[in-house]
PDB file of C-alpha atoms in Angstrom:
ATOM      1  CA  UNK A   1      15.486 -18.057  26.989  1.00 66.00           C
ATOM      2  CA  UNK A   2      18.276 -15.623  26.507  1.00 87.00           C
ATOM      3  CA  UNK A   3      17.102 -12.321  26.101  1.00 93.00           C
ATOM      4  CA  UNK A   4      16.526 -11.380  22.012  1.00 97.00           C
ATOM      5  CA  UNK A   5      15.916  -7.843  20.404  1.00 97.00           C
ATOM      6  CA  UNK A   6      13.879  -7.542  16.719  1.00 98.00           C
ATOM      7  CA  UNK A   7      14.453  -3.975  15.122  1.00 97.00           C
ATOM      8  CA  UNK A   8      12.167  -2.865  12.223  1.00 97.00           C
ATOM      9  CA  UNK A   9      12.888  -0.941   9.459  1.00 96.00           C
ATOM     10  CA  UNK A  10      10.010   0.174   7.226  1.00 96.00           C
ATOM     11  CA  UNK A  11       9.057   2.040   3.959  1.00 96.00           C
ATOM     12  CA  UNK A  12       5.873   4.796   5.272  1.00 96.00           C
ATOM     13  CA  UNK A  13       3.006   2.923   3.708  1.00 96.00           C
ATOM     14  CA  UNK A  14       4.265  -0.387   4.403  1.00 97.00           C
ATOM     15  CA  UNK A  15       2.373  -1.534   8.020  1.00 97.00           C
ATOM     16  CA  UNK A  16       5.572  -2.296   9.219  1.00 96.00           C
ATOM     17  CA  UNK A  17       4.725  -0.720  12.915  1.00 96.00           C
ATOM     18  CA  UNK A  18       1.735  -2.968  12.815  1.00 97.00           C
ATOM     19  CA  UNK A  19       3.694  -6.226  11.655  1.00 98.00           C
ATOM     20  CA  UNK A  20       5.701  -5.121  14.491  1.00 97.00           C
ATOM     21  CA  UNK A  21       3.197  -4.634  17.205  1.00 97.00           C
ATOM     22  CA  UNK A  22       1.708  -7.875  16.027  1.00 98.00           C
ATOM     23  CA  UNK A  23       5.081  -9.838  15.809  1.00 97.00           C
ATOM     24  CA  UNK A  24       5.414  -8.784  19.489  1.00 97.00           C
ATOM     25  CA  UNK A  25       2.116  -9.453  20.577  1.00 97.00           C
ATOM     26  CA  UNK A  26       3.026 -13.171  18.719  1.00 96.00           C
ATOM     27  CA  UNK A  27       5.523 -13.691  20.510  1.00 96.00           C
ATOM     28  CA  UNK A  28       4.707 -11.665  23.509  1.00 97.00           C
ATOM     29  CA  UNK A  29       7.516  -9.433  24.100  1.00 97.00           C
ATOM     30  CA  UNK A  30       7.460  -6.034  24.729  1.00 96.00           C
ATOM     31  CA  UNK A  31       6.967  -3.308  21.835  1.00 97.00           C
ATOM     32  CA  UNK A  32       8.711   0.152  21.216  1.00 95.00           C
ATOM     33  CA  UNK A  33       8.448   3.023  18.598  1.00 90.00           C
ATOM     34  CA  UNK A  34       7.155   6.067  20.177  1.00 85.00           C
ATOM     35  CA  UNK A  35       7.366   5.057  23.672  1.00 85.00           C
ATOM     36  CA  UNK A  36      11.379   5.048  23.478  1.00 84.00           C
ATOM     37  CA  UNK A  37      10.234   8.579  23.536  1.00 82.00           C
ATOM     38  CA  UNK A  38       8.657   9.088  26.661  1.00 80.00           C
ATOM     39  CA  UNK A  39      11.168   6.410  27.926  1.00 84.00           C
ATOM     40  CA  UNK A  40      14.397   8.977  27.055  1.00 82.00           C
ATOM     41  CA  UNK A  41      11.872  11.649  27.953  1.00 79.00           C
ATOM     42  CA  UNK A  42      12.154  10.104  31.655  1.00 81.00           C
ATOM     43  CA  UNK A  43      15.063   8.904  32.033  1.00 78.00           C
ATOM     44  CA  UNK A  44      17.288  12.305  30.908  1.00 79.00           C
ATOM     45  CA  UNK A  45      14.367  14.626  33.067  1.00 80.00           C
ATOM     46  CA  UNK A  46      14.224  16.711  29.820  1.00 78.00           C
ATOM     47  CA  UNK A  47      11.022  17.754  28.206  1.00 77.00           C
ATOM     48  CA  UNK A  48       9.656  15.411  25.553  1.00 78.00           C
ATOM     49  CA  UNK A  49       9.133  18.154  23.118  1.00 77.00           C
ATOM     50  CA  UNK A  50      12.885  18.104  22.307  1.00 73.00           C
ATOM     51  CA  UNK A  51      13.035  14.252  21.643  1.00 73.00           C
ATOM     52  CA  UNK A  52       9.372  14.641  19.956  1.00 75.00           C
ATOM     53  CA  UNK A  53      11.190  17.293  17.379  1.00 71.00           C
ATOM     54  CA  UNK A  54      14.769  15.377  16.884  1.00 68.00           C
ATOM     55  CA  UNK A  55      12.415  11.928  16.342  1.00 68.00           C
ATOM     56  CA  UNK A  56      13.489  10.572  12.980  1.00 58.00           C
ATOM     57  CA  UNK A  57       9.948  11.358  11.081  1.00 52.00           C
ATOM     58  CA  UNK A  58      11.018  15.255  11.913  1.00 49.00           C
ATOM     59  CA  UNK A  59      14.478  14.758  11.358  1.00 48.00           C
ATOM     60  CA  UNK A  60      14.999  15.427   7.569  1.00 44.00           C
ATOM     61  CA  UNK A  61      14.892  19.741   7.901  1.00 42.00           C
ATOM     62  CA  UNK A  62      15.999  19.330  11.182  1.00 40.00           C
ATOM     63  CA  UNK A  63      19.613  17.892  10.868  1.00 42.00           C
ATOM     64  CA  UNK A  64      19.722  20.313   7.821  1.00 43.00           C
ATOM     65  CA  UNK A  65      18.940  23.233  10.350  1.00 39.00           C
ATOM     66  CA  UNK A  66      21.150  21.969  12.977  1.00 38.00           C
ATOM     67  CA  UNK A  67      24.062  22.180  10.701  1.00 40.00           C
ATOM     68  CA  UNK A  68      22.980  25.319   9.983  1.00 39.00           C
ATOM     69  CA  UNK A  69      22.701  26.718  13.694  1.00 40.00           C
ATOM     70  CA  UNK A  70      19.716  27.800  13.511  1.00 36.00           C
ATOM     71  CA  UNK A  71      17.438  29.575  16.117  1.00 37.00           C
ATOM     72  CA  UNK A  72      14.474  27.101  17.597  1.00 37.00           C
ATOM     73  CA  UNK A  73      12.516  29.416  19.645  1.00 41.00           C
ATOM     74  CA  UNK A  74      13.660  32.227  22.215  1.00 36.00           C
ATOM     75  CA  UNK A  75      17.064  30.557  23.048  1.00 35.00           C
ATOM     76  CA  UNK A  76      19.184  29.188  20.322  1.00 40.00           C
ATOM     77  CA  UNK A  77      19.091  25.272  20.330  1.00 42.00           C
ATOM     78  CA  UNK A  78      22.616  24.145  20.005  1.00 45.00           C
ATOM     79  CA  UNK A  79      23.791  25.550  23.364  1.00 37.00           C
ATOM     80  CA  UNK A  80      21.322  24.597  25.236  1.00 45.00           C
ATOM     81  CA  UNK A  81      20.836  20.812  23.910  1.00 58.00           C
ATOM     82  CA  UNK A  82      22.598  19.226  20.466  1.00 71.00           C
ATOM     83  CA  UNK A  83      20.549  16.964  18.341  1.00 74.00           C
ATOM     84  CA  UNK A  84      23.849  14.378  18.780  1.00 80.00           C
ATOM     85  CA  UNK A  85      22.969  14.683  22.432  1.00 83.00           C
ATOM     86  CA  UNK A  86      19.212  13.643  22.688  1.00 84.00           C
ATOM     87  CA  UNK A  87      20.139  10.982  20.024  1.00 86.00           C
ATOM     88  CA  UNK A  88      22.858   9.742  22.294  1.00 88.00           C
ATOM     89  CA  UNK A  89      20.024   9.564  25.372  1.00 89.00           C
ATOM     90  CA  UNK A  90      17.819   8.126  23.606  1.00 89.00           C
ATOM     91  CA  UNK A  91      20.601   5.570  21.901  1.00 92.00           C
ATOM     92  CA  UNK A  92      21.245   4.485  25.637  1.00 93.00           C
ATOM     93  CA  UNK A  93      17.356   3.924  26.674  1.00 92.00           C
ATOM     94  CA  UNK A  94      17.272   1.490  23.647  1.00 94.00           C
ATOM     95  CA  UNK A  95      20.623  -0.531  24.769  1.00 95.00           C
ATOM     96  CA  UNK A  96      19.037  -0.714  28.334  1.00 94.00           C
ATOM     97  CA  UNK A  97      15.165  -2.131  27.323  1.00 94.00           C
ATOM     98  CA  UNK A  98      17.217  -4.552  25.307  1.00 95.00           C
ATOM     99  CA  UNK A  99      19.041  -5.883  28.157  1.00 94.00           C
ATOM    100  CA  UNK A 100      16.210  -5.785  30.447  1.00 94.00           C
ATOM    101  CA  UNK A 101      13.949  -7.963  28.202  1.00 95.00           C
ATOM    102  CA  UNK A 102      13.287  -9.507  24.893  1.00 97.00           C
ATOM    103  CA  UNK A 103      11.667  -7.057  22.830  1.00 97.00           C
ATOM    104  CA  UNK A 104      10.554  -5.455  18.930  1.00 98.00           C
ATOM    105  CA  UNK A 105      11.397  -2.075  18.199  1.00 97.00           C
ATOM    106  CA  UNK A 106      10.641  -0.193  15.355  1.00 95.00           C
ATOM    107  CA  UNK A 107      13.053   2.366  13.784  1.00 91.00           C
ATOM    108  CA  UNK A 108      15.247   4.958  15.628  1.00 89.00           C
ATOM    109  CA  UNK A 109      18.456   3.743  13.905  1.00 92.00           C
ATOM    110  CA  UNK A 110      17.708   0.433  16.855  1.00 94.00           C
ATOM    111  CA  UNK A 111      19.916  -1.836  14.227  1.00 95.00           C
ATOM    112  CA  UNK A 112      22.920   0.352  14.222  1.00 95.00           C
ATOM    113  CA  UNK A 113      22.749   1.233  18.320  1.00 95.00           C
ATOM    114  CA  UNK A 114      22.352  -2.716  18.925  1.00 96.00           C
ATOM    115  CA  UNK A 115      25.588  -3.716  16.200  1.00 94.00           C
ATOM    116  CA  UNK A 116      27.137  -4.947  18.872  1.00 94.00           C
ATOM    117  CA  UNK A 117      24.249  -7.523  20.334  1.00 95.00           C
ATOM    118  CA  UNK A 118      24.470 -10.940  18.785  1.00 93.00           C
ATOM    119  CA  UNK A 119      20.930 -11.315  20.010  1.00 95.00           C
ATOM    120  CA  UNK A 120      19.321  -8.788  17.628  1.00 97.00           C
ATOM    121  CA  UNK A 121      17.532  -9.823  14.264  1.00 97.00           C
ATOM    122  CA  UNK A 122      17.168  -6.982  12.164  1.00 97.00           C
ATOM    123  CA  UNK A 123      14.037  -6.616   9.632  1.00 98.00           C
ATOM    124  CA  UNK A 124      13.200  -3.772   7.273  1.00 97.00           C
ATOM    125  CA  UNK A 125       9.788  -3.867   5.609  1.00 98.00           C
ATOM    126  CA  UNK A 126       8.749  -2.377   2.238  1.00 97.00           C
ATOM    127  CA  UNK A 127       6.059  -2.382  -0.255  1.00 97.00           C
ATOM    128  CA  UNK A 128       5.290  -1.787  -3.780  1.00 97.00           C
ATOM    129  CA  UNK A 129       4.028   2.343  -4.471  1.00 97.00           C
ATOM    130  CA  UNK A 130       0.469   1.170  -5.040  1.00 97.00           C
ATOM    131  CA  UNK A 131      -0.260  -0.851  -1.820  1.00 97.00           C
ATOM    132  CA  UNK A 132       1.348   1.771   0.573  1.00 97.00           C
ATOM    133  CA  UNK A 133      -0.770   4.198  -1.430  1.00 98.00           C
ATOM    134  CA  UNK A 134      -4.006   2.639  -0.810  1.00 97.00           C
ATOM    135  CA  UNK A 135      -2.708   1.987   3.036  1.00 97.00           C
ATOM    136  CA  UNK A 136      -1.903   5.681   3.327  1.00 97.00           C
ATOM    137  CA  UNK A 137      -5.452   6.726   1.660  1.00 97.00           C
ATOM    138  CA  UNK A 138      -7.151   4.031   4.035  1.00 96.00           C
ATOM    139  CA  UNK A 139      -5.345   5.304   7.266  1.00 95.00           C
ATOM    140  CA  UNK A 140      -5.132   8.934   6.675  1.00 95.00           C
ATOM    141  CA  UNK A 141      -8.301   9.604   5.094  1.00 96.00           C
ATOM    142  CA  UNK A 142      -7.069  11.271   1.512  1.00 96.00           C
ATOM    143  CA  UNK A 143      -7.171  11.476  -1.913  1.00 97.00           C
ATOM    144  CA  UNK A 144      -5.020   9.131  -3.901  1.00 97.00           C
ATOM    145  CA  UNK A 145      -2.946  12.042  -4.822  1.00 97.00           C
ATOM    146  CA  UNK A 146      -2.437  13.269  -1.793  1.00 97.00           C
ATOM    147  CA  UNK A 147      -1.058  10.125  -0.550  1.00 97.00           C
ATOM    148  CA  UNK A 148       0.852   9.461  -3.422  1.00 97.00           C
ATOM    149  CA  UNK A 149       2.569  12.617  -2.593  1.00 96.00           C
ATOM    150  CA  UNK A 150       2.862  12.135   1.015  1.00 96.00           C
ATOM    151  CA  UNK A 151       4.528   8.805   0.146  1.00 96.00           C
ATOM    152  CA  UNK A 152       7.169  10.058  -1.937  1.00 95.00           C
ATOM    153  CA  UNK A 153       8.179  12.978   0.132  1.00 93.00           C
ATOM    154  CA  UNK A 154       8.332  10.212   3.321  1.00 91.00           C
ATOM    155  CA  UNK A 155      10.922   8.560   0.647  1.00 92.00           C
ATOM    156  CA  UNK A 156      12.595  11.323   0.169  1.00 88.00           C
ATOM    157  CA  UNK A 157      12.945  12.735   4.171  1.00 85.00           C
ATOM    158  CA  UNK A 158      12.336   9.074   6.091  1.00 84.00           C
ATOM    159  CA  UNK A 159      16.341   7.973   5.169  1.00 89.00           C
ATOM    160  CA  UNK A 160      18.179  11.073   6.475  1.00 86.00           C
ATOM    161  CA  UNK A 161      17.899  10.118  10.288  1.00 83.00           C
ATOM    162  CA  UNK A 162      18.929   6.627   9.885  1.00 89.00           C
ATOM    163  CA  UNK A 163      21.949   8.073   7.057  1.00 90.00           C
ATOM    164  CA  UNK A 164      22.530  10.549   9.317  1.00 88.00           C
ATOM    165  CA  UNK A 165      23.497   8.576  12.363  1.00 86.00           C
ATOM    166  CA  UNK A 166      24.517   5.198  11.171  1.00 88.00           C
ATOM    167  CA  UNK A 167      27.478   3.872   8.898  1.00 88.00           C
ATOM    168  CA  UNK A 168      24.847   2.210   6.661  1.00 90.00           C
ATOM    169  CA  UNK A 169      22.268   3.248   4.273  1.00 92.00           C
ATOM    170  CA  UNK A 170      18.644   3.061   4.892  1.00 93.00           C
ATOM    171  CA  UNK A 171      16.511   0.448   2.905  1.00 93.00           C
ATOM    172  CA  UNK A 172      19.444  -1.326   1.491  1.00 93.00           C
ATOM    173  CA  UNK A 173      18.929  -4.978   1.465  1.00 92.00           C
ATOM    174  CA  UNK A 174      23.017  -5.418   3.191  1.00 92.00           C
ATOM    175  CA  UNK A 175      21.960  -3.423   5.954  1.00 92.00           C
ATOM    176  CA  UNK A 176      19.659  -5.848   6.975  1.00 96.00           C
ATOM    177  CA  UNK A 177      19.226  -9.674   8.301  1.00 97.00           C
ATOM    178  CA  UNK A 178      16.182  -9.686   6.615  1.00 97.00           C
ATOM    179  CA  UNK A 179      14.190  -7.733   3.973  1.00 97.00           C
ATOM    180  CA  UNK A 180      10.544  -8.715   3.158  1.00 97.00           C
ATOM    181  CA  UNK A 181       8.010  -7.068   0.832  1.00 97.00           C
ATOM    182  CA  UNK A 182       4.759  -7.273   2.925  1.00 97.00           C
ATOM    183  CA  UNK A 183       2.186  -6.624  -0.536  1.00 96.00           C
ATOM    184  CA  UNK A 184       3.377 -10.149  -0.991  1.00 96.00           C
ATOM    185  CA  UNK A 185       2.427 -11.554   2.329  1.00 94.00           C
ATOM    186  CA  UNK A 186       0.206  -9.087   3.683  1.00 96.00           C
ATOM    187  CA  UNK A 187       0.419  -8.490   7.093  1.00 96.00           C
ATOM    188  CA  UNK A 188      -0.529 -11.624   9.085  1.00 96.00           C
ATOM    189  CA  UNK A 189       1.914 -13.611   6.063  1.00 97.00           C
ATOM    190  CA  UNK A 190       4.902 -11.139   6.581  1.00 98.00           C
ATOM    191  CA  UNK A 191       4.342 -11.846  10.964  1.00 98.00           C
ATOM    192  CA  UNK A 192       4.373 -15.673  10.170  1.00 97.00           C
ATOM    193  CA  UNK A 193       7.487 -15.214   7.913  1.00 97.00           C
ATOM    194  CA  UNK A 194       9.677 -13.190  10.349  1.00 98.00           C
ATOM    195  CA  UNK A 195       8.497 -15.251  13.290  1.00 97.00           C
ATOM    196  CA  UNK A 196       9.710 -18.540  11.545  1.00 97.00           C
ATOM    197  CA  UNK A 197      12.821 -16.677  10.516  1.00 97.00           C
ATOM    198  CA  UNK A 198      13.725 -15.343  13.863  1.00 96.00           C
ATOM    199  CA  UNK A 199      13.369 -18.205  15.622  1.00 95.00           C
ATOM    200  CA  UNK A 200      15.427 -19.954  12.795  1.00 95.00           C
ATOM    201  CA  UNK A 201      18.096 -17.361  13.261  1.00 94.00           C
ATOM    202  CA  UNK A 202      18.119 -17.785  16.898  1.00 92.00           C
ATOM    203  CA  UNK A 203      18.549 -21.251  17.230  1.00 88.00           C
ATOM    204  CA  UNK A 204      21.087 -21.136  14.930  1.00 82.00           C
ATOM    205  CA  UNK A 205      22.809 -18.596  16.563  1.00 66.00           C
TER     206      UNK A 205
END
């Protein structure tokens, strides 16, 4: 089969990296989210600490202090490596695991970089406030207010990398193939559901 490419999209709280890692492991392809990290890490030669800080859970003060020009320890970041750079590296790494082989990979704006690949299914996951809650409190080990206010900042900060660097808006039903609330379906459901619709999608396509 043709190679194929699933992106995920996900609401913090939602176990969309785990619908993803399961989704892969269902259909066994290969899996991405952090190690697209240490992928652009070794492919550029540049340390991972600069992809590690310009990774879209850091990214909501970041771009701010970017634009800003500020100082990022003794040498002053934007001559030495812009944030539009390591996004660019790490934009290619994703273009060239989705060539190589069929894969899932979750966030890093992987929907926008792979527009042009008629072979991508794009997914965003999201849950209700109360369920992600719980998750967070589960995973984490907090308080229920703590996570409630971990969640809502994550809200708040989660959307600026993907705004940031794509002509779409984060979470917004249009910018997606598919949008599933997995409190409905719980985890295992929500795997079933995208598997059936994927395959759907490709044979269709």
């Amino acid at each position: 089969m043709e190679n194929f490419v699933i992106t995920v999209g996900r609401q913090f709280g939602s176990c969309g990296k785990e619908i993803g890692h399961a989704l892969a492991e269902r259909l066994n392809i290969a899996f991405y989210d952090k190690e697209l990290i240490a992928l652009a890490s070794k492919e550029s030669g540049l340390c991972q600490e600069f992809f590690e800080k310009a990774d879209e859970r850091n990214s909501g003060n970041l771009l701010q202090a970017f634009a800003a020009g500020f100082t990022f320890g003794p040498f002053q970041y934007n001559d030495f490596l812009s944030n539009d750079k390591l996004f660019q590296i790490q934009s290619d790494v994703i273009r060239k695991v989705a060539n190589e082989h069929s894969c899932v990979i979750v966030g890093r704006c992987a929907d926008y970089i792979l527009r042009d690949n008629k072979r991508c299914i794009n997914v965003f996951i999201h849950a209700d406030m109360d369920t992600r809650v719980k998750t967070v409190m589960s995973r984490q080990h907090i308080s229920e207010q703590e996570a409630r206010e971990l969640v809502r900042k994550m809200d708040k900060t989660r959307p600026n990398y993907y705004n940031f660097y794509s002509d779409k808006e984060w979470g917004v039903a249009a910018s997606y193939h598919l949008s599933v609330d997995s409190s409905l379906l719980g985890v295992q459901g929500t795997v079933d559901f995208i598997e059936e619709f994927v395959k759907k999608a490709l044979r269709e396509g």
